[in-house]
PDB file of C-alpha atoms and ligand atoms in Angstrom:
ATOM      1  CA  UNK A  19     -36.752 -81.447 105.254  1.00  0.00           C
ATOM      2  CA  UNK A  20     -33.177 -80.272 104.839  1.00  0.00           C
ATOM      3  CA  UNK A  21     -31.157 -81.734 101.970  1.00  0.00           C
ATOM      4  CA  UNK A  22     -27.857 -81.589 103.825  1.00  0.00           C
ATOM      5  CA  UNK A  23     -29.364 -83.414 106.816  1.00  0.00           C
ATOM      6  CA  UNK A  24     -30.707 -86.218 104.599  1.00  0.00           C
ATOM      7  CA  UNK A  25     -29.159 -89.270 102.967  1.00  0.00           C
ATOM      8  CA  UNK A  26     -29.095 -89.778  99.197  1.00  0.00           C
ATOM      9  CA  UNK A  27     -31.748 -92.459  99.491  1.00  0.00           C
ATOM     10  CA  UNK A  28     -34.047 -90.115 101.430  1.00  0.00           C
ATOM     11  CA  UNK A  29     -33.680 -87.548  98.635  1.00  0.00           C
ATOM     12  CA  UNK A  30     -34.381 -90.263  96.054  1.00  0.00           C
ATOM     13  CA  UNK A  31     -37.592 -91.087  97.955  1.00  0.00           C
ATOM     14  CA  UNK A  32     -38.515 -87.379  98.229  1.00  0.00           C
ATOM     15  CA  UNK A  33     -38.187 -87.029  94.449  1.00  0.00           C
ATOM     16  CA  UNK A  34     -40.860 -89.715  94.003  1.00  0.00           C
ATOM     17  CA  UNK A  35     -43.411 -87.436  95.705  1.00  0.00           C
ATOM     18  CA  UNK A  36     -42.151 -83.935  94.822  1.00  0.00           C
ATOM     19  CA  UNK A  37     -39.760 -82.360  92.326  1.00  0.00           C
ATOM     20  CA  UNK A  38     -39.364 -78.952  94.012  1.00  0.00           C
ATOM     21  CA  UNK A  39     -36.588 -77.527  96.137  1.00  0.00           C
ATOM     22  CA  UNK A  40     -35.886 -74.204  97.857  1.00  0.00           C
ATOM     23  CA  UNK A  41     -32.343 -72.821  97.788  1.00  0.00           C
ATOM     24  CA  UNK A  42     -31.703 -69.936 100.207  1.00  0.00           C
ATOM     25  CA  UNK A  43     -29.237 -67.587  98.501  1.00  0.00           C
ATOM     26  CA  UNK A  44     -27.567 -64.487  99.881  1.00  0.00           C
ATOM     27  CA  UNK A  45     -24.278 -62.788 100.541  1.00  0.00           C
ATOM     28  CA  UNK A  46     -21.625 -62.444 103.215  1.00  0.00           C
ATOM     29  CA  UNK A  47     -21.072 -58.702 103.493  1.00  0.00           C
ATOM     30  CA  UNK A  48     -20.877 -55.803 105.926  1.00  0.00           C
ATOM     31  CA  UNK A  49     -24.213 -54.769 107.413  1.00  0.00           C
ATOM     32  CA  UNK A  50     -23.409 -51.521 109.190  1.00  0.00           C
ATOM     33  CA  UNK A  51     -22.485 -50.983 112.838  1.00  0.00           C
ATOM     34  CA  UNK A  52     -24.777 -53.623 114.389  1.00  0.00           C
ATOM     35  CA  UNK A  53     -25.636 -56.009 111.531  1.00  0.00           C
ATOM     36  CA  UNK A  54     -23.966 -59.417 111.221  1.00  0.00           C
ATOM     37  CA  UNK A  55     -21.843 -60.089 108.141  1.00  0.00           C
ATOM     38  CA  UNK A  56     -24.023 -63.109 107.402  1.00  0.00           C
ATOM     39  CA  UNK A  57     -27.314 -61.169 107.495  1.00  0.00           C
ATOM     40  CA  UNK A  58     -28.176 -61.575 103.799  1.00  0.00           C
ATOM     41  CA  UNK A  59     -27.713 -65.359 103.714  1.00  0.00           C
ATOM     42  CA  UNK A  60     -29.016 -65.909 107.222  1.00  0.00           C
ATOM     43  CA  UNK A  61     -32.413 -64.236 106.593  1.00  0.00           C
ATOM     44  CA  UNK A  62     -33.520 -66.520 103.727  1.00  0.00           C
ATOM     45  CA  UNK A  63     -32.025 -69.523 105.535  1.00  0.00           C
ATOM     46  CA  UNK A  64     -33.878 -68.709 108.775  1.00  0.00           C
ATOM     47  CA  UNK A  65     -37.177 -68.301 106.890  1.00  0.00           C
ATOM     48  CA  UNK A  66     -36.745 -71.443 104.763  1.00  0.00           C
ATOM     49  CA  UNK A  67     -35.602 -73.547 107.719  1.00  0.00           C
ATOM     50  CA  UNK A  68     -38.625 -72.398 109.722  1.00  0.00           C
ATOM     51  CA  UNK A  69     -40.954 -73.125 106.776  1.00  0.00           C
ATOM     52  CA  UNK A  70     -39.694 -76.721 106.414  1.00  0.00           C
ATOM     53  CA  UNK A  71     -40.698 -77.370 110.045  1.00  0.00           C
ATOM     54  CA  UNK A  72     -44.314 -76.520 109.176  1.00  0.00           C
ATOM     55  CA  UNK A  73     -44.729 -78.179 105.740  1.00  0.00           C
ATOM     56  CA  UNK A  74     -43.343 -81.070 103.673  1.00  0.00           C
ATOM     57  CA  UNK A  75     -40.893 -79.021 101.633  1.00  0.00           C
ATOM     58  CA  UNK A  76     -37.224 -79.606 100.829  1.00  0.00           C
ATOM     59  CA  UNK A  77     -34.618 -76.915 101.490  1.00  0.00           C
ATOM     60  CA  UNK A  78     -31.133 -77.204  99.995  1.00  0.00           C
ATOM     61  CA  UNK A  79     -27.854 -75.885 101.375  1.00  0.00           C
ATOM     62  CA  UNK A  80     -27.587 -72.117 101.568  1.00  0.00           C
ATOM     63  CA  UNK A  81     -25.658 -70.415  98.755  1.00  0.00           C
ATOM     64  CA  UNK A  82     -24.016 -67.968 101.099  1.00  0.00           C
ATOM     65  CA  UNK A  83     -21.587 -65.948  98.971  1.00  0.00           C
ATOM     66  CA  UNK A  84     -23.031 -63.568  96.399  1.00  0.00           C
ATOM     67  CA  UNK A  85     -22.343 -60.450  94.384  1.00  0.00           C
ATOM     68  CA  UNK A  86     -21.148 -57.850  96.905  1.00  0.00           C
ATOM     69  CA  UNK A  87     -18.232 -56.103  95.183  1.00  0.00           C
ATOM     70  CA  UNK A  88     -19.425 -52.719  96.481  1.00  0.00           C
ATOM     71  CA  UNK A  89     -19.012 -53.855 100.115  1.00  0.00           C
ATOM     72  CA  UNK A  90     -15.430 -55.122  99.797  1.00  0.00           C
ATOM     73  CA  UNK A  91     -14.123 -51.889 101.388  1.00  0.00           C
ATOM     74  CA  UNK A  92     -15.406 -53.220 104.735  1.00  0.00           C
ATOM     75  CA  UNK A  93     -13.592 -56.017 106.587  1.00  0.00           C
ATOM     76  CA  UNK A  94     -15.138 -59.469 106.429  1.00  0.00           C
ATOM     77  CA  UNK A  95     -17.002 -59.053 103.149  1.00  0.00           C
ATOM     78  CA  UNK A  96     -16.521 -61.915 100.683  1.00  0.00           C
ATOM     79  CA  UNK A  97     -17.742 -61.514  97.114  1.00  0.00           C
ATOM     80  CA  UNK A  98     -17.952 -63.325  93.810  1.00  0.00           C
ATOM     81  CA  UNK A  99     -17.725 -61.227  90.652  1.00  0.00           C
ATOM     82  CA  UNK A 100     -20.946 -61.508  88.619  1.00  0.00           C
ATOM     83  CA  UNK A 101     -19.422 -63.916  86.056  1.00  0.00           C
ATOM     84  CA  UNK A 102     -18.230 -66.335  88.797  1.00  0.00           C
ATOM     85  CA  UNK A 103     -21.569 -66.131  90.611  1.00  0.00           C
ATOM     86  CA  UNK A 104     -23.509 -66.810  87.387  1.00  0.00           C
ATOM     87  CA  UNK A 105     -21.259 -69.804  86.602  1.00  0.00           C
ATOM     88  CA  UNK A 106     -21.700 -71.235  90.118  1.00  0.00           C
ATOM     89  CA  UNK A 107     -25.503 -70.855  90.069  1.00  0.00           C
ATOM     90  CA  UNK A 108     -25.446 -72.672  86.730  1.00  0.00           C
ATOM     91  CA  UNK A 109     -23.671 -75.699  88.175  1.00  0.00           C
ATOM     92  CA  UNK A 110     -25.956 -75.800  91.253  1.00  0.00           C
ATOM     93  CA  UNK A 111     -28.989 -75.884  88.947  1.00  0.00           C
ATOM     94  CA  UNK A 112     -27.416 -78.464  86.577  1.00  0.00           C
ATOM     95  CA  UNK A 113     -26.658 -80.703  89.582  1.00  0.00           C
ATOM     96  CA  UNK A 114     -30.197 -80.484  90.944  1.00  0.00           C
ATOM     97  CA  UNK A 115     -31.750 -80.921  87.497  1.00  0.00           C
ATOM     98  CA  UNK A 116     -29.593 -84.033  86.950  1.00  0.00           C
ATOM     99  CA  UNK A 117     -31.372 -85.626  89.927  1.00  0.00           C
ATOM    100  CA  UNK A 118     -34.788 -84.755  88.548  1.00  0.00           C
ATOM    101  CA  UNK A 119     -35.625 -81.516  90.345  1.00  0.00           C
ATOM    102  CA  UNK A 120     -37.982 -79.627  88.041  1.00  0.00           C
ATOM    103  CA  UNK A 121     -38.874 -76.559  90.126  1.00  0.00           C
ATOM    104  CA  UNK A 122     -35.942 -74.765  91.708  1.00  0.00           C
ATOM    105  CA  UNK A 123     -36.945 -71.849  93.922  1.00  0.00           C
ATOM    106  CA  UNK A 124     -34.204 -69.422  94.964  1.00  0.00           C
ATOM    107  CA  UNK A 125     -35.153 -67.481  98.098  1.00  0.00           C
ATOM    108  CA  UNK A 126     -32.850 -64.478  97.940  1.00  0.00           C
ATOM    109  CA  UNK A 127     -31.618 -62.203 100.730  1.00  0.00           C
ATOM    110  CA  UNK A 128     -29.474 -59.667  98.858  1.00  0.00           C
ATOM    111  CA  UNK A 129     -30.591 -57.019  96.374  1.00  0.00           C
ATOM    112  CA  UNK A 130     -27.143 -56.986  94.753  1.00  0.00           C
ATOM    113  CA  UNK A 131     -27.661 -60.616  93.681  1.00  0.00           C
ATOM    114  CA  UNK A 132     -30.805 -60.025  91.624  1.00  0.00           C
ATOM    115  CA  UNK A 133     -29.252 -59.049  88.274  1.00  0.00           C
ATOM    116  CA  UNK A 134     -26.749 -61.942  88.352  1.00  0.00           C
ATOM    117  CA  UNK A 135     -29.341 -64.553  89.396  1.00  0.00           C
ATOM    118  CA  UNK A 136     -31.639 -63.449  86.564  1.00  0.00           C
ATOM    119  CA  UNK A 137     -28.687 -63.577  84.140  1.00  0.00           C
ATOM    120  CA  UNK A 138     -27.802 -67.086  85.389  1.00  0.00           C
ATOM    121  CA  UNK A 139     -31.380 -68.204  84.704  1.00  0.00           C
ATOM    122  CA  UNK A 140     -31.171 -66.812  81.161  1.00  0.00           C
ATOM    123  CA  UNK A 141     -27.838 -68.596  80.565  1.00  0.00           C
ATOM    124  CA  UNK A 142     -29.413 -71.884  81.683  1.00  0.00           C
ATOM    125  CA  UNK A 143     -32.548 -71.457  79.599  1.00  0.00           C
ATOM    126  CA  UNK A 144     -30.391 -70.455  76.592  1.00  0.00           C
ATOM    127  CA  UNK A 145     -28.677 -73.873  76.651  1.00  0.00           C
ATOM    128  CA  UNK A 146     -32.055 -75.518  76.061  1.00  0.00           C
ATOM    129  CA  UNK A 147     -33.238 -72.864  73.604  1.00  0.00           C
ATOM    130  CA  UNK A 148     -30.199 -73.208  71.321  1.00  0.00           C
ATOM    131  CA  UNK A 149     -30.543 -77.000  71.432  1.00  0.00           C
ATOM    132  CA  UNK A 150     -34.254 -76.659  70.567  1.00  0.00           C
ATOM    133  CA  UNK A 151     -35.232 -78.909  73.490  1.00  0.00           C
ATOM    134  CA  UNK A 152     -37.221 -78.416  76.706  1.00  0.00           C
ATOM    135  CA  UNK A 153     -35.088 -77.287  79.660  1.00  0.00           C
ATOM    136  CA  UNK A 154     -36.698 -79.869  81.926  1.00  0.00           C
ATOM    137  CA  UNK A 155     -36.736 -77.446  84.847  1.00  0.00           C
ATOM    138  CA  UNK A 156     -38.204 -74.090  85.817  1.00  0.00           C
ATOM    139  CA  UNK A 157     -36.415 -71.530  87.970  1.00  0.00           C
ATOM    140  CA  UNK A 158     -37.890 -68.910  90.258  1.00  0.00           C
ATOM    141  CA  UNK A 159     -36.286 -66.009  92.093  1.00  0.00           C
ATOM    142  CA  UNK A 160     -38.089 -64.517  95.078  1.00  0.00           C
ATOM    143  CA  UNK A 161     -36.593 -62.002  97.492  1.00  0.00           C
ATOM    144  CA  UNK A 162     -37.707 -62.766 101.054  1.00  0.00           C
ATOM    145  CA  UNK A 163     -38.930 -59.176 101.529  1.00  0.00           C
ATOM    146  CA  UNK A 164     -41.198 -59.611  98.484  1.00  0.00           C
ATOM    147  CA  UNK A 165     -43.032 -62.609  99.975  1.00  0.00           C
ATOM    148  CA  UNK A 166     -46.707 -61.783 100.392  1.00  0.00           C
ATOM    149  CA  UNK A 167     -47.390 -59.498 103.358  1.00  0.00           C
ATOM    150  CA  UNK A 168     -43.767 -59.022 104.399  1.00  0.00           C
ATOM    151  CA  UNK A 169     -43.229 -55.485 103.050  1.00  0.00           C
ATOM    152  CA  UNK A 170     -46.531 -54.321 104.569  1.00  0.00           C
ATOM    153  CA  UNK A 171     -45.528 -55.721 107.970  1.00  0.00           C
ATOM    154  CA  UNK A 172     -42.036 -54.171 107.752  1.00  0.00           C
ATOM    155  CA  UNK A 173     -43.562 -50.781 106.815  1.00  0.00           C
ATOM    156  CA  UNK A 174     -45.841 -51.015 109.847  1.00  0.00           C
ATOM    157  CA  UNK A 175     -42.998 -52.035 112.150  1.00  0.00           C
ATOM    158  CA  UNK A 176     -40.544 -49.442 110.790  1.00  0.00           C
ATOM    159  CA  UNK A 177     -42.449 -46.499 109.261  1.00  0.00           C
ATOM    160  CA  UNK A 178     -39.262 -44.388 109.108  1.00  0.00           C
ATOM    161  CA  UNK A 179     -35.597 -45.298 108.761  1.00  0.00           C
ATOM    162  CA  UNK A 180     -36.093 -48.690 107.114  1.00  0.00           C
ATOM    163  CA  UNK A 181     -33.703 -47.869 104.269  1.00  0.00           C
ATOM    164  CA  UNK A 182     -32.277 -50.375 101.803  1.00  0.00           C
ATOM    165  CA  UNK A 183     -29.143 -51.786 103.421  1.00  0.00           C
ATOM    166  CA  UNK A 184     -28.507 -52.836 107.032  1.00  0.00           C
ATOM    167  CA  UNK A 185     -32.247 -52.449 107.471  1.00  0.00           C
ATOM    168  CA  UNK A 186     -33.987 -52.936 110.816  1.00  0.00           C
ATOM    169  CA  UNK A 187     -36.153 -55.712 109.319  1.00  0.00           C
ATOM    170  CA  UNK A 188     -33.266 -57.932 108.194  1.00  0.00           C
ATOM    171  CA  UNK A 189     -31.365 -57.307 111.423  1.00  0.00           C
ATOM    172  CA  UNK A 190     -34.515 -58.124 113.442  1.00  0.00           C
ATOM    173  CA  UNK A 191     -34.772 -61.500 111.652  1.00  0.00           C
ATOM    174  CA  UNK A 192     -31.192 -62.419 112.653  1.00  0.00           C
ATOM    175  CA  UNK A 193     -31.806 -61.151 116.214  1.00  0.00           C
ATOM    176  CA  UNK A 194     -34.783 -63.511 116.520  1.00  0.00           C
ATOM    177  CA  UNK A 195     -32.760 -66.498 115.325  1.00  0.00           C
ATOM    178  CA  UNK A 196     -29.486 -65.649 117.087  1.00  0.00           C
ATOM    179  CA  UNK A 197     -30.317 -63.584 120.204  1.00  0.00           C
ATOM    180  CA  UNK A 198     -26.859 -64.358 121.605  1.00  0.00           C
ATOM    181  CA  UNK A 199     -25.325 -62.346 118.737  1.00  0.00           C
ATOM    182  CA  UNK A 200     -27.306 -59.091 119.179  1.00  0.00           C
ATOM    183  CA  UNK A 201     -24.976 -56.094 118.890  1.00  0.00           C
ATOM    184  CA  UNK A 202     -25.313 -52.461 119.893  1.00  0.00           C
ATOM    185  CA  UNK A 203     -23.312 -49.398 118.796  1.00  0.00           C
ATOM    186  CA  UNK A 204     -23.482 -45.620 118.869  1.00  0.00           C
ATOM    187  CA  UNK A 205     -23.789 -44.187 115.402  1.00  0.00           C
ATOM    188  CA  UNK A 206     -24.811 -40.983 113.706  1.00  0.00           C
ATOM    189  CA  UNK A 207     -26.733 -39.742 111.883  1.00  0.00           C
ATOM    190  CA  UNK A 208     -29.639 -41.758 113.251  1.00  0.00           C
ATOM    191  CA  UNK A 209     -30.909 -42.412 109.727  1.00  0.00           C
ATOM    192  CA  UNK A 210     -28.096 -43.015 107.222  1.00  0.00           C
ATOM    193  CA  UNK A 211     -27.620 -41.334 103.820  1.00  0.00           C
ATOM    194  CA  UNK A 212     -29.103 -42.703 100.648  1.00  0.00           C
ATOM    195  CA  UNK A 213     -27.417 -42.710  97.243  1.00  0.00           C
ATOM    196  CA  UNK A 214     -26.239 -44.752  94.280  1.00  0.00           C
ATOM    197  CA  UNK A 215     -24.238 -48.001  94.425  1.00  0.00           C
ATOM    198  CA  UNK A 216     -20.977 -48.027  92.458  1.00  0.00           C
ATOM    199  CA  UNK A 217     -17.516 -49.430  93.259  1.00  0.00           C
ATOM    200  CA  UNK A 218     -16.310 -50.168  96.805  1.00  0.00           C
ATOM    201  CA  UNK A 219     -14.193 -47.000  97.116  1.00  0.00           C
ATOM    202  CA  UNK A 220     -17.142 -44.761  96.231  1.00  0.00           C
ATOM    203  CA  UNK A 221     -19.471 -46.783  98.481  1.00  0.00           C
ATOM    204  CA  UNK A 222     -17.283 -46.356 101.568  1.00  0.00           C
ATOM    205  CA  UNK A 223     -17.064 -42.572 101.027  1.00  0.00           C
ATOM    206  CA  UNK A 224     -20.840 -42.231 100.592  1.00  0.00           C
ATOM    207  CA  UNK A 225     -21.834 -44.654 103.345  1.00  0.00           C
ATOM    208  CA  UNK A 226     -19.032 -44.480 105.932  1.00  0.00           C
ATOM    209  CA  UNK A 227     -20.508 -46.926 108.481  1.00  0.00           C
ATOM    210  CA  UNK A 228     -22.015 -49.184 105.804  1.00  0.00           C
ATOM    211  CA  UNK A 229     -25.720 -48.331 106.257  1.00  0.00           C
ATOM    212  CA  UNK A 230     -27.891 -47.041 103.417  1.00  0.00           C
ATOM    213  CA  UNK A 231     -30.925 -45.023 104.519  1.00  0.00           C
ATOM    214  CA  UNK A 232     -31.498 -47.124 107.615  1.00  0.00           C
ATOM    215  CA  UNK A 233     -31.726 -46.872 111.393  1.00  0.00           C
ATOM    216  CA  UNK A 234     -31.095 -50.470 112.442  1.00  0.00           C
ATOM    217  CA  UNK A 235     -31.403 -49.739 116.181  1.00  0.00           C
ATOM    218  CA  UNK A 236     -35.174 -50.132 115.728  1.00  0.00           C
ATOM    219  CA  UNK A 237     -34.694 -53.893 115.273  1.00  0.00           C
ATOM    220  CA  UNK A 238     -35.941 -56.232 118.012  1.00  0.00           C
ATOM    221  CA  UNK A 239     -36.049 -60.035 118.141  1.00  0.00           C
ATOM    222  CA  UNK A 240     -39.847 -59.873 118.600  1.00  0.00           C
ATOM    223  CA  UNK A 241     -40.316 -57.923 115.359  1.00  0.00           C
ATOM    224  CA  UNK A 242     -37.967 -60.376 113.662  1.00  0.00           C
ATOM    225  CA  UNK A 243     -40.058 -63.300 114.873  1.00  0.00           C
ATOM    226  CA  UNK A 244     -43.223 -61.735 113.404  1.00  0.00           C
ATOM    227  CA  UNK A 245     -41.441 -61.306 110.061  1.00  0.00           C
ATOM    228  CA  UNK A 246     -40.150 -64.897 110.041  1.00  0.00           C
ATOM    229  CA  UNK A 247     -43.577 -66.423 110.843  1.00  0.00           C
ATOM    230  CA  UNK A 248     -45.291 -64.440 108.101  1.00  0.00           C
ATOM    231  CA  UNK A 249     -42.521 -64.961 105.529  1.00  0.00           C
ATOM    232  CA  UNK A 250     -42.380 -68.719 106.185  1.00  0.00           C
ATOM    233  CA  UNK A 251     -46.147 -69.080 105.612  1.00  0.00           C
ATOM    234  CA  UNK A 252     -45.936 -67.036 102.408  1.00  0.00           C
ATOM    235  CA  UNK A 253     -42.960 -69.084 101.214  1.00  0.00           C
ATOM    236  CA  UNK A 254     -44.897 -72.348 101.602  1.00  0.00           C
ATOM    237  CA  UNK A 255     -47.787 -70.867  99.561  1.00  0.00           C
ATOM    238  CA  UNK A 256     -45.499 -69.438  96.846  1.00  0.00           C
ATOM    239  CA  UNK A 257     -43.630 -72.733  96.542  1.00  0.00           C
ATOM    240  CA  UNK A 258     -46.902 -74.621  96.295  1.00  0.00           C
ATOM    241  CA  UNK A 259     -48.115 -72.339  93.474  1.00  0.00           C
ATOM    242  CA  UNK A 260     -44.792 -72.800  91.658  1.00  0.00           C
ATOM    243  CA  UNK A 261     -44.911 -76.580  92.149  1.00  0.00           C
ATOM    244  CA  UNK A 262     -48.484 -76.820  90.883  1.00  0.00           C
ATOM    245  CA  UNK A 263     -47.974 -74.436  87.954  1.00  0.00           C
ATOM    246  CA  UNK A 264     -49.220 -76.270  84.894  1.00  0.00           C
ATOM    247  CA  UNK A 265     -46.927 -76.883  81.941  1.00  0.00           C
ATOM    248  CA  UNK A 266     -47.905 -75.290  78.605  1.00  0.00           C
ATOM    249  CA  UNK A 267     -50.030 -77.568  76.448  1.00  0.00           C
TER     250      UNK A 267
HETATM  251 NI1   NI B 310     -28.904 -57.065 103.660  1.00  0.00          NI
END
């Protein structure tokens, strides 16, 4: 079930049987010579949207702009600074909690978001801690590539040249969902450089075509489909565990 394709009364009914929701969260940023700018929000959205076709789970709208300051040297990237991103996550959670959602599961598609999402969670929990009251909700962050079995499958599919940005696995997932948008390009070296992430100027000099350690030409829609099927199953299990997690006595 998709929140944005439902009416308020359908969501009110849903809350009578379940208090959990999945929020895909990502980033709109350059993904090298063949990767779509939306890759990091599309991957968690594709997986969550597939999962809700197979199980009675609720998926909220995708939070599609994240913390990508280091990619702003490439056209089309849109970023929030960490403080803005943390504030926005806070208001998404407060809105959902106001309706009675108690388990809010963020399925993340961008490594650069992790620190800010964790900080946002701490800010939200701190409000309850200082007031000496229960928060009334629990928050979970899970990167789609950390869902059970996904990294092992990606390692098998791409034993070399997976890298950490503009990876063949994330590009394969978007190719499966949007085959009409598959791109090709000549690039060299075949496997991109690796290195640290700092400000956008430094990033562009170190990683001139935007890739980090990857050879995205290995991506195929078929490999993407395998990743989506496995990730969607694992997401349903992880969400179920989170939903059923018992409260402290
Ligand atoms: Ni990415």
